[in-house]
Amino acid sequence: MQSNLRLSDQPIASDLIPLGHADLIISLEPMESLRYLPYLNKEGWLVTNSQPFINIPNYPDMEKVNAELVKLPHKVVLDVEAIAKEAGSVRAANIVMLGAATPFLGLEYEKIEEGVRSIFARKGEEIVAMNLKALKAGYEIAQHNRK
């Protein structure tokens, strides 16, 4: 499944991103991330989960997948489920991924943090805190990989 999201302070003529023009690819599955690399521009970043979701009989060998990921100059590869579990719940995997993508979105971290607070506020402070911990964990890994 593929989705396109374009953020701009200028008018956008199309919601589809042409080949070679994506600034960021976010993927919850490493093989899928490789499938969409033709869309990534030369300075773009890939943020992907390191753990495969093997749902086909001919899934490529992970050594080959990882060898392709290693070749990329701008990448953040992280085990989102393990990080989410450490933050308090594997259900926060998407929030870990959001945190890892945040440095490349052109939005202030504090704004993303406010959004997470707002979305999860009705579920109680414990859930908010757990999701903020997951967000920060992903963000810190991405910040470390940017250097």
PDB file of C-alpha atoms in Angstrom, residues 1 37 48 75 84-85 93 96 106 109 118 123 130 141 145:
ATOM      1  CA  MET A   1       0.000   0.000   0.000  1.00  0.00           C
ATOM      2  CA  LEU A  37      13.173   3.909  -3.544  1.00  0.00           C
ATOM      3  CA  THR A  48      11.974   2.154   7.842  1.00  0.00           C
ATOM      4  CA  LYS A  75      18.459   6.308   6.199  1.00  0.00           C
ATOM      5  CA  ALA A  84       7.552   0.712  21.242  1.00  0.00           C
ATOM      6  CA  LYS A  85       7.530  -2.217  23.659  1.00  0.00           C
ATOM      7  CA  ALA A  93       4.951   1.340  16.936  1.00  0.00           C
ATOM      8  CA  VAL A  96       7.866   5.492  17.194  1.00  0.00           C
ATOM      9  CA  GLY A 106       9.880  20.405   8.362  1.00  0.00           C
ATOM     10  CA  TYR A 109       9.082  18.558  17.291  1.00  0.00           C
ATOM     11  CA  SER A 118      -4.199  16.096  21.873  1.00  0.00           C
ATOM     12  CA  LYS A 123      -7.295   8.012  26.975  1.00  0.00           C
ATOM     13  CA  MET A 130       3.672   6.254  26.935  1.00  0.00           C
ATOM     14  CA  ILE A 141      17.287   7.641  16.984  1.00  0.00           C
ATOM     15  CA  ASN A 145      21.403   8.973  12.415  1.00  0.00           C
TER      16      ASN A 145
END
